[in-house]
Short mmCIF file of C-alpha atoms and ligand atoms in Angstrom, two decimals:
data_model
loop_
_atom_site.label_atom_id
_atom_site.label_comp_id
_atom_site.label_asym_id
_atom_site.label_seq_id
_atom_site.Cartn_x
_atom_site.Cartn_y
_atom_site.Cartn_z
CA UNK G 21 -8.94 13.46 -6.58
CA UNK G 22 -11.85 15.68 -3.99
CA UNK G 23 -13.10 11.98 -3.26
CA UNK G 24 -9.85 10.80 -1.92
CA UNK G 25 -10.10 11.22 1.27
CA UNK G 26 -13.68 11.80 2.13
CA UNK G 27 -13.85 8.23 4.08
CA UNK G 28 -11.56 10.04 6.88
CA UNK G 29 -13.89 13.70 6.91
CA UNK G 30 -16.74 11.84 6.74
CA UNK G 31 -14.95 10.76 10.15
CA UNK G 32 -16.15 13.49 12.26
CA UNK G 33 -13.28 13.43 14.96
CA UNK G 34 -11.30 14.06 11.92
CA UNK G 35 -13.11 16.47 9.42
CA UNK G 36 -12.51 18.36 6.47
CA UNK G 37 -11.08 20.49 9.01
CA UNK G 38 -8.80 17.77 10.15
CA UNK G 39 -7.93 16.70 6.58
CA UNK G 40 -6.73 20.21 6.65
CA UNK G 41 -3.99 19.91 8.91
CA UNK G 42 -3.10 16.56 8.98
CA UNK G 43 -2.04 17.81 4.59
CA UNK G 44 -0.59 20.58 6.52
CA UNK G 45 2.22 18.72 8.88
CA UNK G 46 5.35 17.35 8.58
CA UNK G 47 5.51 14.00 10.21
CA UNK G 48 8.93 12.64 10.81
CA UNK G 49 9.20 8.88 11.16
CA UNK G 50 12.92 6.46 12.37
CA UNK G 51 13.63 3.33 11.18
CA UNK G 52 12.26 2.08 8.00
CA UNK G 53 11.74 -1.58 9.06
CA UNK G 54 8.34 -2.90 9.76
CA UNK G 55 7.02 -0.71 12.29
CA UNK G 56 8.93 1.98 9.57
CA UNK G 57 6.61 0.20 6.39
CA UNK G 58 3.35 0.05 7.61
CA UNK G 59 3.47 3.48 8.96
CA UNK G 60 5.20 4.78 5.76
CA UNK G 61 2.24 3.43 4.22
CA UNK G 62 -0.51 4.34 6.82
CA UNK G 63 0.82 9.11 6.98
CA UNK G 64 1.23 8.87 3.07
CA UNK G 65 -2.37 7.14 2.69
CA UNK G 66 -4.07 8.77 4.76
CA UNK G 67 -2.29 12.47 3.62
CA UNK G 68 -0.16 13.23 5.31
CA UNK G 69 1.82 17.24 3.56
CA UNK G 70 5.79 16.10 4.25
CA UNK G 71 7.27 12.87 5.40
CA UNK G 72 10.81 12.19 6.15
CA UNK G 73 12.37 8.50 6.75
CA UNK G 74 15.34 7.91 8.57
CA UNK G 75 17.06 4.46 8.00
CA UNK G 76 20.48 3.02 7.63
CA UNK G 77 19.68 -0.71 6.47
CA UNK G 78 18.92 -1.73 2.60
CA UNK G 79 15.60 -4.32 1.83
CA UNK G 80 16.70 -8.35 2.29
CA UNK G 81 14.70 -11.07 1.25
CA UNK G 82 14.37 -11.80 5.54
CA UNK G 83 12.40 -8.04 5.51
CA UNK G 84 10.10 -9.26 3.19
CA UNK G 85 7.74 -11.20 5.01
CA UNK G 86 6.32 -8.32 7.33
CA UNK G 87 7.63 -5.09 5.79
CA UNK G 88 4.61 -4.42 4.17
CA UNK G 89 6.11 -2.05 1.29
CA UNK G 90 8.83 -4.12 -0.85
CA UNK G 91 9.17 -6.67 -2.91
CA UNK G 92 11.21 -8.93 -4.60
CA UNK G 93 12.77 -5.94 -6.91
CA UNK G 94 13.96 -4.34 -3.96
CA UNK G 95 15.95 -6.75 -2.86
CA UNK G 96 17.33 -8.04 -5.77
CA UNK G 97 18.31 -4.10 -6.16
CA UNK G 98 19.72 -3.99 -2.57
CA UNK G 99 18.16 -1.12 -2.35
CA UNK G 100 17.89 1.29 0.61
CA UNK G 101 15.00 1.08 2.90
CA UNK G 102 14.38 4.91 3.13
CA UNK G 103 14.59 4.91 -1.00
CA UNK G 104 12.43 1.95 -1.93
CA UNK G 105 10.11 3.17 0.66
CA UNK G 106 10.26 6.55 -0.73
CA UNK G 107 9.20 5.29 -3.82
CA UNK G 108 6.02 3.08 -3.02
CA UNK G 109 5.15 5.84 -0.90
CA UNK G 110 5.25 7.97 -4.12
CA UNK G 111 2.83 5.90 -6.39
CA UNK G 112 0.87 5.32 -4.26
CA UNK G 113 -0.15 8.85 -3.29
CA UNK G 114 1.45 11.84 -5.23
CA UNK G 115 0.26 14.73 -3.11
CA UNK G 116 2.09 13.62 -0.79
CA UNK G 117 6.54 15.73 0.29
CA UNK G 118 8.18 12.33 0.59
CA UNK G 119 11.58 12.82 1.90
CA UNK G 120 14.13 9.66 2.11
CA UNK G 121 17.35 10.23 4.09
CA UNK G 122 19.84 7.35 4.36
CA UNK G 123 21.98 7.19 7.40
CA UNK G 124 22.36 6.19 11.08
CA UNK G 125 20.60 7.86 13.56
CA UNK G 126 22.48 8.98 16.14
CA UNK G 127 21.72 12.21 18.85
CA UNK G 128 24.53 14.19 16.48
CA UNK G 129 22.64 13.12 12.82
CA UNK G 130 19.13 13.36 14.16
CA UNK G 131 19.19 16.79 16.12
CA UNK G 132 18.25 18.78 13.51
CA UNK G 133 15.89 17.07 11.75
CA UNK G 134 13.64 17.44 14.86
CA UNK G 135 13.16 21.68 13.48
CA UNK G 136 9.88 21.91 11.63
CA UNK G 137 8.68 18.57 12.25
CA UNK G 138 5.40 18.38 14.35
CA UNK G 139 5.40 14.30 15.56
CA UNK G 140 8.24 11.99 15.15
CA UNK G 141 7.06 7.63 14.96
CA UNK G 142 9.72 5.60 16.44
CA UNK G 143 10.11 2.82 14.48
CA UNK G 144 13.42 1.71 15.54
CA UNK G 145 14.82 -1.37 16.23
CA UNK G 146 17.19 -0.39 19.82
CA UNK G 147 16.53 0.88 22.65
CA UNK G 148 19.15 3.48 22.49
CA UNK G 149 18.47 5.81 19.09
CA UNK G 150 14.79 5.53 21.17
CA UNK G 151 16.53 6.56 23.94
CA UNK G 152 18.49 9.92 21.37
CA UNK G 153 15.08 9.92 20.34
CA UNK G 154 12.98 10.80 24.20
CA UNK G 155 15.97 13.84 24.80
CA UNK G 156 15.19 15.05 21.38
CA UNK G 157 11.60 15.16 21.88
CA UNK G 158 11.96 17.04 25.15
CA UNK G 159 14.92 19.72 24.39
CA UNK G 160 12.47 20.25 21.48
CA UNK G 161 9.08 19.76 22.32
CA UNK G 162 7.29 17.76 19.92
CA UNK G 163 5.53 14.50 20.80
CA UNK G 164 6.86 10.98 20.06
CA UNK G 165 5.14 7.63 19.63
CA UNK G 166 7.16 4.97 20.98
CA UNK G 167 6.84 1.56 19.37
CA UNK G 168 7.63 -2.27 19.83
CA UNK G 169 7.53 -5.51 18.46
CA UNK G 170 8.92 -9.22 18.56
CA UNK G 171 7.69 -12.28 18.37
CA UNK G 172 4.06 -11.76 19.23
CA UNK G 173 4.75 -9.29 21.68
CA UNK G 174 3.48 -5.62 20.65
CA UNK G 175 3.84 -2.17 22.76
CA UNK G 176 3.17 1.06 22.63
CA UNK G 177 3.74 4.44 24.17
CA UNK G 178 2.13 8.17 22.62
CA UNK G 179 4.90 11.13 24.78
CA UNK G 180 3.95 13.85 24.89
CA UNK G 181 6.30 16.85 26.73
CA UNK G 182 5.39 18.63 29.67
CA UNK G 183 2.05 16.01 30.33
CA UNK G 184 3.00 12.49 29.95
CA UNK G 185 5.50 10.74 31.53
CA UNK G 186 8.66 9.68 29.13
CA UNK G 187 10.68 6.99 28.36
CA UNK G 188 13.21 7.22 29.89
CA UNK G 189 11.21 8.01 33.54
CA UNK G 190 9.27 4.54 32.67
CA UNK G 191 12.91 2.57 31.85
CA UNK G 192 15.65 4.19 33.95
CA UNK G 193 17.80 2.69 32.10
CA UNK G 194 18.30 0.65 28.62
CA UNK G 195 17.42 -2.68 29.65
CA UNK G 196 19.76 -4.86 29.39
CA UNK G 197 19.18 -7.57 26.90
CA UNK G 198 16.31 -7.77 24.98
CA UNK G 199 14.65 -9.42 22.46
CA UNK G 200 14.91 -8.91 18.90
CA UNK G 201 13.22 -9.71 16.03
CA UNK G 202 16.40 -11.42 14.95
CA UNK G 203 16.33 -14.03 18.04
CA UNK G 204 12.69 -14.10 19.32
CA UNK G 205 10.74 -13.69 15.46
CA UNK G 206 8.52 -11.51 14.96
CA UNK G 207 4.56 -12.81 12.65
CA UNK G 208 2.59 -10.26 10.85
CA UNK G 209 -0.01 -9.27 13.05
CA UNK G 210 2.39 -8.21 16.22
CA UNK G 211 3.99 -5.29 13.32
CA UNK G 212 -0.57 -4.81 12.04
CA UNK G 213 -1.27 -3.90 15.97
CA UNK G 214 1.36 -1.87 17.17
CA UNK G 215 1.31 0.63 14.06
CA UNK G 216 -2.30 0.59 14.27
CA UNK G 217 -1.73 2.03 17.64
CA UNK G 218 0.87 4.19 16.86
CA UNK G 219 -1.08 5.30 13.82
CA UNK G 220 -4.55 6.03 15.63
CA UNK G 221 -2.41 7.96 18.14
CA UNK G 222 -0.96 9.68 15.28
CA UNK G 223 -4.14 11.15 14.10
CA UNK G 224 -5.14 12.25 17.04
CA UNK G 225 -2.09 14.12 17.58
CA UNK G 226 -2.14 15.85 13.60
CA UNK G 227 -5.90 16.80 13.37
CA UNK G 228 -4.41 18.63 17.32
CA UNK G 229 -7.37 15.73 19.42
CA UNK G 230 -4.81 16.06 22.51
CA UNK G 231 -7.30 14.85 24.66
CA UNK G 232 -8.31 11.63 22.63
CA UNK G 233 -4.41 10.72 22.52
CA UNK G 234 -4.03 7.44 24.71
CA UNK G 235 -2.68 7.85 28.23
CA UNK G 236 -1.30 4.18 28.75
CA UNK G 237 2.00 2.33 28.10
CA UNK G 238 -0.74 -0.22 26.25
CA UNK G 239 1.29 -3.82 25.68
CA UNK G 240 -0.47 -7.37 24.25
CA UNK G 241 1.11 -10.29 23.21
CA UNK G 242 -0.98 -11.76 20.37
CA UNK G 243 0.25 -15.71 20.39
CA UNK G 244 -0.38 -16.15 24.05
CA UNK G 245 -3.83 -14.12 24.15
CA UNK G 246 -2.50 -11.21 26.76
CA UNK G 247 -3.49 -7.68 26.66
CA UNK G 248 -2.84 -4.46 29.16
CA UNK G 249 -2.64 -1.29 29.09
CA UNK G 250 -1.04 0.50 32.24
CA UNK G 251 -2.15 3.84 33.27
CA UNK G 252 1.30 5.92 33.50
CA UNK G 253 -0.02 9.07 35.50
CA UNK G 254 1.99 9.00 38.49
CA UNK G 255 4.81 7.73 36.97
CA UNK G 256 6.05 10.85 35.50
CA UNK G 257 9.74 12.03 38.04
CA UNK G 258 10.12 15.37 38.67
CA UNK G 259 14.77 14.95 38.90
CA UNK G 260 14.17 12.82 35.62
CA UNK G 261 17.81 14.06 33.38
CA UNK G 262 14.86 14.32 30.17
CA UNK G 263 11.58 15.16 31.20
CA UNK G 264 12.14 16.31 34.98
CA UNK G 265 12.53 19.73 36.48
CA UNK G 266 16.76 20.31 35.73
CA UNK G 267 17.29 18.31 32.74
CA UNK G 268 20.48 17.15 30.61
CA UNK G 269 19.12 15.15 28.11
CA UNK G 270 21.68 12.21 28.59
CA UNK G 271 21.79 10.51 25.31
CA UNK G 272 22.47 13.52 23.21
CA UNK G 273 26.19 13.43 25.04
CA UNK G 274 28.90 10.70 23.89
CA UNK G 275 29.08 8.66 27.09
CA UNK G 276 26.03 7.81 26.05
CA UNK G 277 26.41 5.89 22.61
CA UNK G 278 27.48 3.39 21.19
CA UNK G 279 31.32 3.14 20.12
CA UNK G 280 32.32 2.11 17.48
CA UNK G 281 36.17 1.13 16.11
CA UNK G 282 37.90 -0.40 13.23
CA UNK G 283 40.63 -2.80 13.41
CA UNK G 284 43.46 -2.34 11.64
CA UNK G 285 44.85 -4.75 10.08
CA UNK G 286 42.25 -7.77 10.49
CA UNK G 287 38.86 -6.17 8.90
CA UNK G 288 37.38 -6.46 11.89
CA UNK G 289 35.12 -3.56 13.59
CA UNK G 290 34.72 -3.32 18.18
CA UNK G 291 31.00 -2.34 19.05
CA UNK G 292 30.79 -1.21 22.51
CA UNK G 293 28.41 -0.52 25.11
CA UNK G 294 28.16 2.68 26.63
CA UNK G 295 28.34 0.68 29.86
CA UNK G 296 29.77 -2.22 30.41
CA UNK G 297 26.60 -4.77 29.86
CA UNK G 298 26.24 -8.35 31.81
CA UNK G 299 24.46 -10.57 29.01
CA UNK G 300 23.79 -13.80 29.86
CA UNK G 301 25.64 -15.22 27.69
CA UNK G 302 24.30 -18.77 27.76
CA UNK G 303 20.74 -17.32 27.51
CA UNK G 304 21.80 -15.32 24.45
CA UNK G 305 24.09 -18.39 22.90
CA UNK G 306 20.31 -20.50 22.26
CA UNK G 307 18.04 -18.02 21.59
CA UNK G 308 20.66 -17.62 18.32
CA UNK G 309 20.56 -20.99 18.01
CA UNK G 310 17.18 -21.30 17.73
CA UNK G 311 16.97 -18.79 14.75
CA UNK G 312 19.16 -20.12 12.45
CA UNK G 313 23.01 -19.36 14.22
CA UNK G 314 26.09 -21.64 14.00
CA UNK G 315 27.54 -21.09 17.90
CA UNK G 316 30.64 -21.44 19.36
CA UNK G 317 30.54 -20.27 22.88
CA UNK G 318 33.38 -20.98 26.32
CA UNK G 319 32.36 -19.40 29.49
CA UNK G 320 33.83 -15.93 28.51
CA UNK G 321 32.46 -15.14 24.61
CA UNK G 322 30.19 -15.77 21.94
CA UNK G 323 31.09 -16.89 19.09
CA UNK G 324 28.43 -17.19 15.86
CA UNK G 325 27.76 -16.94 12.79
CA UNK G 326 24.71 -16.72 10.23
CA UNK G 327 24.94 -15.62 6.52
CA UNK G 328 28.92 -15.71 6.31
CA UNK G 329 28.99 -13.26 9.36
CA UNK G 330 30.79 -13.59 12.33
CA UNK G 331 31.12 -12.20 15.41
CA UNK G 332 32.10 -12.67 18.66
CA UNK G 333 30.14 -10.99 21.85
CA UNK G 334 32.00 -10.73 25.40
CA UNK G 335 30.03 -10.86 28.62
CA UNK G 336 30.56 -7.23 29.19
CA UNK G 337 28.22 -6.65 25.76
CA UNK G 338 31.81 -5.53 23.64
CA UNK G 339 31.60 -7.50 20.24
CA UNK G 340 33.94 -8.23 17.36
CA UNK G 341 32.43 -8.07 13.95
CA UNK G 342 34.85 -9.48 11.71
CA UNK G 343 35.14 -9.89 7.51
CA UNK G 344 33.96 -5.61 7.31
CA UNK G 345 35.54 -2.10 8.14
CA UNK G 346 31.65 -0.35 7.51
CA UNK G 347 31.34 0.80 10.77
CA UNK G 348 27.38 1.32 10.68
CA UNK G 349 26.80 -2.05 8.67
CA UNK G 350 28.50 -3.11 12.11
CA UNK G 351 26.28 -1.27 13.88
CA UNK G 352 23.32 -2.57 12.50
CA UNK G 353 24.41 -6.22 13.27
CA UNK G 354 25.37 -5.69 16.72
CA UNK G 355 21.70 -4.61 17.61
CA UNK G 356 19.50 -7.09 15.90
CA UNK G 357 21.16 -9.28 18.37
CA UNK G 358 21.23 -7.59 21.94
CA UNK G 359 18.84 -4.17 20.72
CA UNK U 18 -1.40 -12.91 49.47
CA UNK U 19 -0.77 -11.14 45.96
CA UNK U 20 -1.05 -11.87 42.01
CA UNK U 21 1.25 -12.20 39.94
CA UNK U 22 1.14 -12.10 36.08
CA UNK U 23 3.21 -12.98 34.07
CA UNK U 24 3.47 -12.07 30.61
CA UNK U 25 5.11 -12.79 26.98
CA UNK U 26 7.77 -15.37 26.82
CA UNK U 27 7.72 -15.35 30.98
CA UNK U 28 4.89 -17.11 31.22
CA UNK U 29 6.56 -19.78 28.90
CA UNK U 30 9.60 -19.64 31.53
CA UNK U 31 6.74 -20.35 35.07
CA UNK U 32 5.14 -22.43 32.81
CA UNK U 33 1.35 -21.05 33.98
CA UNK U 34 0.45 -17.18 33.80
CA UNK U 35 -0.39 -16.01 36.96
CA UNK U 36 0.67 -17.23 40.18
CA UNK U 37 -0.72 -16.24 43.69
CA UNK U 38 1.77 -15.71 46.07
CA UNK U 39 2.47 -14.13 49.69
CA UNK U 40 3.41 -9.80 49.35
CA UNK U 41 2.10 -8.03 51.37
CA UNK U 42 3.60 -4.98 52.27
CA UNK U 43 6.37 -5.99 50.71
CA UNK U 44 7.83 -3.44 47.49
CA UNK U 45 8.08 -4.68 43.96
CA UNK U 46 12.18 -5.49 44.48
CA UNK U 47 11.34 -7.79 47.37
CA UNK U 48 8.63 -9.85 44.93
CA UNK U 49 10.95 -10.10 42.29
CA UNK U 50 14.12 -11.71 44.12
CA UNK U 51 12.15 -14.30 45.45
CA UNK U 52 9.78 -14.75 41.91
CA UNK U 53 13.48 -15.02 40.47
CA UNK U 54 14.35 -17.71 42.55
CA UNK U 55 11.13 -19.97 43.11
CA UNK U 56 11.16 -20.14 38.94
CA UNK U 57 14.38 -19.54 37.93
CA UNK U 58 13.75 -15.95 36.13
CA UNK U 59 16.05 -14.40 34.96
CA UNK U 60 16.51 -10.63 34.29
CA UNK U 61 13.92 -9.52 36.19
CA UNK U 62 15.74 -6.36 37.19
CA UNK U 63 14.35 -4.68 33.37
CA UNK U 64 10.91 -5.74 33.12
CA UNK U 65 8.61 -3.56 33.80
CA UNK U 66 6.33 -3.84 36.89
CA UNK U 67 2.62 -3.31 36.52
CA UNK U 68 0.26 -2.90 40.37
CA UNK U 69 -3.43 -3.12 39.34
CA UNK U 70 -2.79 -1.68 35.99
CA UNK U 71 -1.09 1.24 36.87
CA UNK U 72 2.71 1.64 36.19
CA UNK U 73 5.32 0.93 39.61
CA UNK U 74 8.59 0.78 39.90
CA UNK U 75 10.96 -1.34 43.07
CA UNK U 76 9.44 0.85 45.86
CA UNK U 77 6.67 0.66 45.65
CA UNK U 78 4.52 -1.30 47.94
CA UNK U 79 1.90 -3.93 47.80
CA UNK U 80 -1.31 -4.51 49.67
CA UNK U 81 -3.11 -7.89 49.89
CA UNK U 82 -5.13 -8.97 46.62
CA UNK U 83 -2.69 -6.57 44.39
CA UNK U 84 -2.25 -8.62 41.18
CA UNK U 85 0.42 -7.58 39.69
CA UNK U 86 2.24 -8.01 35.89
CA UNK U 87 5.79 -8.42 35.15
CA UNK U 88 5.71 -6.91 31.65
CA UNK U 89 9.87 -7.27 29.41
CA UNK U 90 9.72 -4.91 27.25
CA UNK U 91 10.87 -5.77 23.68
CA UNK U 92 13.11 -2.76 21.07
CA UNK U 93 13.16 -4.67 17.42
CA UNK U 94 10.58 -2.83 14.95
ZN1 ZN I 405 10.37 11.77 31.91
#
């Protein structure tokens, strides 16, 4: 397969030297949904040395419209996404070492995976995990590439420790109520556009062409035809707790993690955000109603139901997930709705 | 006067992409409050702000003719 990477090495910023570097590197991909499967396919085709894919979920029918690696057979088998992605990647390129890890990504579970990787790619669906990735990236001095999409909107930003501001500099706190794919829908081109930004910067980092890395925070809306790349040169905060002069890595502590508890005898899991939120229940109710949930509400709570799963959400961000004792599954459902 | 650009669903709520409003020598926080009241926009405190295509925070002071973009962060993936 000597011709395998010929078109990539003909591209002079990569060349034979760059290809050697790519094939000697290890990327950690966190999430194997829409962004994750597209990134996994790209890295595999590009000839990455080793790819570790982490995901906690399994393949469902509603994924197939945009999660490009998966097939109807994966849905029937209810394959975990990490495992399904691994199998498809190995069919595409047998030279790549692919490792699938089926687990919920938390500060504790993700930290050991940062050892020895050259780059971390974000393909998660919530800000809490991104803030954990952000802290681990600073602590272990490993670049990571943020990417997110909802509806026709996408954004991406590449964080290089010691060079760029970090996500905590830009967001200050976890946004209270970001739109998610389960409330705002998602179209495939928005996924592809985010992955194009992530993949291009990933190649630059893998071949160590750091000067070429996109210096701003890019946002686009493919339906409303809006594009902007913000410069971030002055956004780095010297007192940032993640990347500043005296970092404490706040998102690696347990107080800043979502808590789940099984409520005894009730077949219910309570999910509690790290700090009370102030949800706009009315808006959330109408978003969810518009995306196929049955919604009942009073001034204090929303009761929402879809595909036989029922959840009660309080305005402080707490939720009760009924019909399950599985804490990871409950957190998946919660973060799908509340980000 | 300053120009304000609304990204993504904010554009739908406001009903247009761009408005020109008073804001010279205001800080971003004050502009957000005024915009929230005038257009019924909720949750602007967690929206990212760019002033003349450069990342800005709530304390950034605006000048005549600045272009301010409000960009809601998204979390899906
Ligand atoms: Zn920072």
